[in-house]
Amino acid sequence: MPHHGNEEEHNSSASHEPVIRDNRKVDPVTGQARHPEGEQPAEAPVSPVGEPVDSDGDALAQAEEILNGIEVPAEESVAQGAGQAEAAELKNDLLRLQAEYVNYRKRVERDRAVAGEMAVIGVLNSLLPVLDDVDAARQHGDLTDGPFAAIATKLENALKTYGLVRIDETGVEFDPTIHEALIQQPGEDIEVDTVSQVLRSGYRSGDRVLRAAQVIVAVPA
């Protein structure tokens, strides 16, 4: 058959046949994934213990498995020990602060009680001259009966509720902590100094002496 044109071009086009390439990513025979030329297949993830990790499994379970397989280095163990020592030190600091707070609270409560007691004592001391006038009026017979006698009795009873105690006993041994001796007289049939008469009553509140009683003391002859 006659032909026209270049002889070599005609022969080249006649000798080459169309090429069909299989670009499927999965080999239909082996079932394995295909990779482009020059690209290395990705390695399966491996846990620190050397076991492959299933990419289709639960991510949390995989992470837990990996963490359980990790061994704690020696320096991390030392760090944990240091953390425990620091926690113990902080606990001791908290206990010391708690003890200091308890002591502070007790001291505040004690100071508050003392302040309240001093306030009461201040009021009682200011009323002692009034009680002296009541005693003088009673000795002169001005408070035997009537409204003023009732008022004086109420006042004395009210002050007793605040711990006010009168010091006016006779026939008792002389005590310099609660008695003030103004006169000494020889006495008969006595062996120790004894209060024979009270010239002015004394008062105390609890263990605190507000005012000593002025007395006449009988001494052994």
CSV table of C-alpha atoms in Angstrom, one decimal:
chain,number,residue,atom,x,y,z
A,1,MET,CA,0.0,0.0,0.0
A,2,PRO,CA,1.5,3.3,-1.0
A,3,HIS,CA,2.0,5.8,1.7
A,4,HIS,CA,2.9,9.4,1.8
A,5,GLY,CA,5.2,11.3,4.2
A,6,ASN,CA,8.2,10.5,6.3
A,7,GLU,CA,9.2,6.9,6.3
A,8,GLU,CA,10.6,6.9,9.9
A,9,GLU,CA,7.6,8.7,11.4
A,10,HIS,CA,5.3,6.2,9.7
A,11,ASN,CA,7.2,3.2,11.1
A,12,SER,CA,7.4,4.8,14.6
A,13,SER,CA,3.6,5.4,14.9
A,14,ALA,CA,2.9,1.9,13.6
A,15,SER,CA,5.2,0.2,16.2
A,16,HIS,CA,3.9,1.9,19.3
A,17,GLU,CA,0.6,0.7,20.9
A,18,PRO,CA,-1.4,2.6,23.5
A,19,VAL,CA,-0.3,2.0,27.2
A,20,ILE,CA,-2.9,1.5,29.9
A,21,ARG,CA,-1.9,2.3,33.5
A,22,ASP,CA,-3.6,0.8,36.6
A,23,ASN,CA,-3.9,3.7,39.1
A,24,ARG,CA,-6.0,1.9,41.6
A,25,LYS,CA,-4.7,2.4,45.2
A,26,VAL,CA,-5.5,-1.1,46.3
A,27,ASP,CA,-4.1,-4.1,44.5
A,28,PRO,CA,-7.1,-6.3,43.4
A,29,VAL,CA,-5.0,-9.5,43.7
A,30,THR,CA,-3.2,-9.0,47.1
A,31,GLY,CA,-5.6,-6.6,48.7
A,32,GLN,CA,-2.6,-4.5,49.9
A,33,ALA,CA,-2.4,-0.7,49.5
A,34,ARG,CA,-0.3,0.6,46.7
A,35,HIS,CA,2.1,3.6,47.1
A,36,PRO,CA,3.4,5.9,44.5
A,37,GLU,CA,6.8,5.3,43.2
A,38,GLY,CA,9.5,6.8,45.5
A,39,GLU,CA,7.1,7.0,48.5
A,40,GLN,CA,7.7,4.7,51.5
A,41,PRO,CA,4.7,3.1,53.1
A,42,ALA,CA,3.9,4.7,56.5
A,43,GLU,CA,5.0,2.6,59.4
A,44,ALA,CA,2.3,1.5,61.9
A,45,PRO,CA,2.5,3.4,65.2
A,46,VAL,CA,4.4,1.5,67.8
A,47,SER,CA,3.9,1.9,71.6
A,48,PRO,CA,6.9,2.6,73.9
A,49,VAL,CA,6.9,-1.1,74.8
A,50,GLY,CA,7.5,-2.1,71.2
A,51,GLU,CA,4.0,-3.2,70.3
A,52,PRO,CA,2.1,-1.8,67.4
A,53,VAL,CA,-0.9,0.3,68.1
A,54,ASP,CA,-4.2,-0.5,66.4
A,55,SER,CA,-5.2,2.7,64.5
A,56,ASP,CA,-8.9,1.4,64.5
A,57,GLY,CA,-9.1,1.0,68.3
A,58,ASP,CA,-10.3,3.3,71.0
A,59,ALA,CA,-7.9,6.3,71.3
A,60,LEU,CA,-8.4,6.5,75.1
A,61,ALA,CA,-7.7,2.8,75.5
A,62,GLN,CA,-4.6,3.1,73.3
A,63,ALA,CA,-3.3,6.1,75.4
A,64,GLU,CA,-3.9,4.3,78.6
A,65,GLU,CA,-2.1,1.2,77.3
A,66,ILE,CA,0.8,3.3,76.2
A,67,LEU,CA,1.0,5.1,79.6
A,68,ASN,CA,0.8,1.9,81.5
A,69,GLY,CA,3.8,0.6,79.5
A,70,ILE,CA,6.0,3.6,80.2
A,71,GLU,CA,8.5,3.1,83.0
A,72,VAL,CA,9.2,6.1,85.2
A,73,PRO,CA,12.8,7.2,84.9
A,74,ALA,CA,14.9,7.5,88.0
A,75,GLU,CA,15.0,11.3,88.0
A,76,GLU,CA,11.2,11.4,87.8
A,77,SER,CA,11.0,9.1,90.9
A,78,VAL,CA,13.3,11.5,92.7
A,79,ALA,CA,11.1,14.4,91.7
A,80,GLN,CA,8.1,12.5,93.1
A,81,GLY,CA,9.9,12.0,96.4
A,82,ALA,CA,10.8,15.7,96.5
A,83,GLY,CA,7.1,16.5,95.9
A,84,GLN,CA,6.0,14.3,98.8
A,85,ALA,CA,8.6,16.0,101.1
A,86,GLU,CA,7.3,19.4,100.0
A,87,ALA,CA,3.7,18.3,100.7
A,88,ALA,CA,4.7,17.1,104.1
A,89,GLU,CA,6.5,20.4,104.8
A,90,LEU,CA,3.4,22.3,103.7
A,91,LYS,CA,1.2,20.1,106.0
A,92,ASN,CA,3.5,20.9,108.9
A,93,ASP,CA,3.3,24.6,108.1
A,94,LEU,CA,-0.5,24.4,108.1
A,95,LEU,CA,-0.5,22.6,111.4
A,96,ARG,CA,1.8,25.2,112.9
A,97,LEU,CA,-0.5,28.0,111.6
A,98,GLN,CA,-3.5,26.2,113.0
A,99,ALA,CA,-1.8,26.0,116.4
A,100,GLU,CA,-0.9,29.7,116.3
A,101,TYR,CA,-4.4,30.6,115.4
A,102,VAL,CA,-5.8,28.5,118.3
A,103,ASN,CA,-3.4,30.2,120.7
A,104,TYR,CA,-4.3,33.6,119.3
A,105,ARG,CA,-8.0,32.9,119.7
A,106,LYS,CA,-7.5,31.8,123.3
A,107,ARG,CA,-5.5,34.9,124.0
A,108,VAL,CA,-8.2,37.1,122.5
A,109,GLU,CA,-10.9,35.4,124.5
A,110,ARG,CA,-8.9,35.7,127.6
A,111,ASP,CA,-8.2,39.4,127.0
A,112,ARG,CA,-11.9,40.0,126.2
A,113,ALA,CA,-12.8,38.3,129.5
A,114,VAL,CA,-10.3,40.4,131.4
A,115,ALA,CA,-11.5,43.6,129.7
A,116,GLY,CA,-15.1,42.7,130.7
A,117,GLU,CA,-14.1,42.0,134.3
A,118,MET,CA,-12.2,45.3,134.5
A,119,ALA,CA,-15.2,47.2,133.2
A,120,VAL,CA,-17.4,45.6,135.9
A,121,ILE,CA,-14.8,46.4,138.6
A,122,GLY,CA,-14.7,50.0,137.4
A,123,VAL,CA,-18.5,50.3,137.8
A,124,LEU,CA,-18.4,48.6,141.2
A,125,ASN,CA,-15.6,50.9,142.5
A,126,SER,CA,-17.6,54.0,141.4
A,127,LEU,CA,-20.6,52.7,143.4
A,128,LEU,CA,-18.7,52.0,146.7
A,129,PRO,CA,-19.2,55.6,148.0
A,130,VAL,CA,-23.0,55.2,147.4
A,131,LEU,CA,-22.9,51.9,149.4
A,132,ASP,CA,-21.1,53.7,152.2
A,133,ASP,CA,-23.9,56.3,152.4
A,134,VAL,CA,-26.5,53.5,152.4
A,135,ASP,CA,-24.7,51.9,155.4
A,136,ALA,CA,-24.4,55.2,157.2
A,137,ALA,CA,-28.1,55.9,156.7
A,138,ARG,CA,-29.0,52.4,157.9
A,139,GLN,CA,-26.9,52.7,161.0
A,140,HIS,CA,-28.7,56.0,161.9
A,141,GLY,CA,-32.1,54.4,161.4
A,142,ASP,CA,-33.0,56.3,158.2
A,143,LEU,CA,-33.6,53.1,156.1
A,144,THR,CA,-35.6,51.0,158.5
A,145,ASP,CA,-38.7,51.3,156.3
A,146,GLY,CA,-40.1,53.2,153.3
A,147,PRO,CA,-39.3,53.4,149.6
A,148,PHE,CA,-35.7,54.4,150.0
A,149,ALA,CA,-35.0,51.3,152.1
A,150,ALA,CA,-36.5,49.2,149.3
A,151,ILE,CA,-34.4,50.9,146.7
A,152,ALA,CA,-31.2,50.4,148.8
A,153,THR,CA,-32.0,46.7,149.1
A,154,LYS,CA,-32.5,46.3,145.4
A,155,LEU,CA,-29.3,48.1,144.7
A,156,GLU,CA,-27.3,45.8,147.0
A,157,ASN,CA,-28.9,42.7,145.6
A,158,ALA,CA,-28.2,43.8,142.0
A,159,LEU,CA,-24.6,44.4,142.8
A,160,LYS,CA,-24.3,40.9,144.3
A,161,THR,CA,-25.3,39.4,140.9
A,162,TYR,CA,-22.1,41.0,139.6
A,163,GLY,CA,-20.0,39.3,142.2
A,164,LEU,CA,-19.8,42.0,144.8
A,165,VAL,CA,-19.2,40.6,148.3
A,166,ARG,CA,-19.1,42.7,151.5
A,167,ILE,CA,-16.3,42.3,154.0
A,168,ASP,CA,-17.8,43.1,157.4
A,169,GLU,CA,-17.4,40.0,159.6
A,170,THR,CA,-16.2,40.4,163.2
A,171,GLY,CA,-14.7,37.7,165.4
A,172,VAL,CA,-12.5,36.4,162.6
A,173,GLU,CA,-8.8,36.3,162.4
A,174,PHE,CA,-7.2,39.5,161.1
A,175,ASP,CA,-6.1,39.1,157.5
A,176,PRO,CA,-3.9,41.9,156.2
A,177,THR,CA,-5.0,41.1,152.6
A,178,ILE,CA,-8.6,42.1,153.3
A,179,HIS,CA,-8.4,44.1,156.5
A,180,GLU,CA,-6.9,47.5,157.3
A,181,ALA,CA,-6.2,47.8,161.1
A,182,LEU,CA,-6.9,51.3,162.3
A,183,ILE,CA,-6.8,50.6,166.0
A,184,GLN,CA,-5.3,47.8,168.1
A,185,GLN,CA,-6.6,46.9,171.5
A,186,PRO,CA,-5.6,44.2,174.0
A,187,GLY,CA,-8.2,41.4,174.1
A,188,GLU,CA,-9.0,38.8,176.7
A,189,ASP,CA,-9.0,35.1,176.0
A,190,ILE,CA,-7.6,35.4,172.5
A,191,GLU,CA,-4.5,33.8,171.0
A,192,VAL,CA,-4.3,35.6,167.6
A,193,ASP,CA,-5.1,39.0,166.3
A,194,THR,CA,-8.9,39.2,165.9
A,195,VAL,CA,-11.3,41.6,164.2
A,196,SER,CA,-13.4,43.1,167.1
A,197,GLN,CA,-15.2,45.8,165.2
A,198,VAL,CA,-15.7,47.0,161.6
A,199,LEU,CA,-15.5,50.7,161.1
A,200,ARG,CA,-16.0,50.7,157.3
A,201,SER,CA,-17.0,47.7,155.3
A,202,GLY,CA,-14.7,46.4,152.6
A,203,TYR,CA,-15.6,44.8,149.3
A,204,ARG,CA,-14.3,42.2,146.9
A,205,SER,CA,-15.3,40.8,143.6
A,206,GLY,CA,-14.3,37.2,143.1
A,207,ASP,CA,-10.6,36.9,144.2
A,208,ARG,CA,-10.0,40.6,143.7
A,209,VAL,CA,-10.2,42.9,146.7
A,210,LEU,CA,-11.7,46.2,145.7
A,211,ARG,CA,-11.3,47.8,149.1
A,212,ALA,CA,-10.0,46.5,152.4
A,213,ALA,CA,-12.2,46.8,155.5
A,214,GLN,CA,-11.2,49.2,158.1
A,215,VAL,CA,-11.3,47.5,161.5
A,216,ILE,CA,-10.3,47.5,165.1
A,217,VAL,CA,-8.1,44.6,166.0
A,218,ALA,CA,-8.0,42.8,169.4
A,219,VAL,CA,-4.5,41.5,170.1
A,220,PRO,CA,-3.4,39.0,172.8
A,221,ALA,CA,-2.7,40.7,176.1
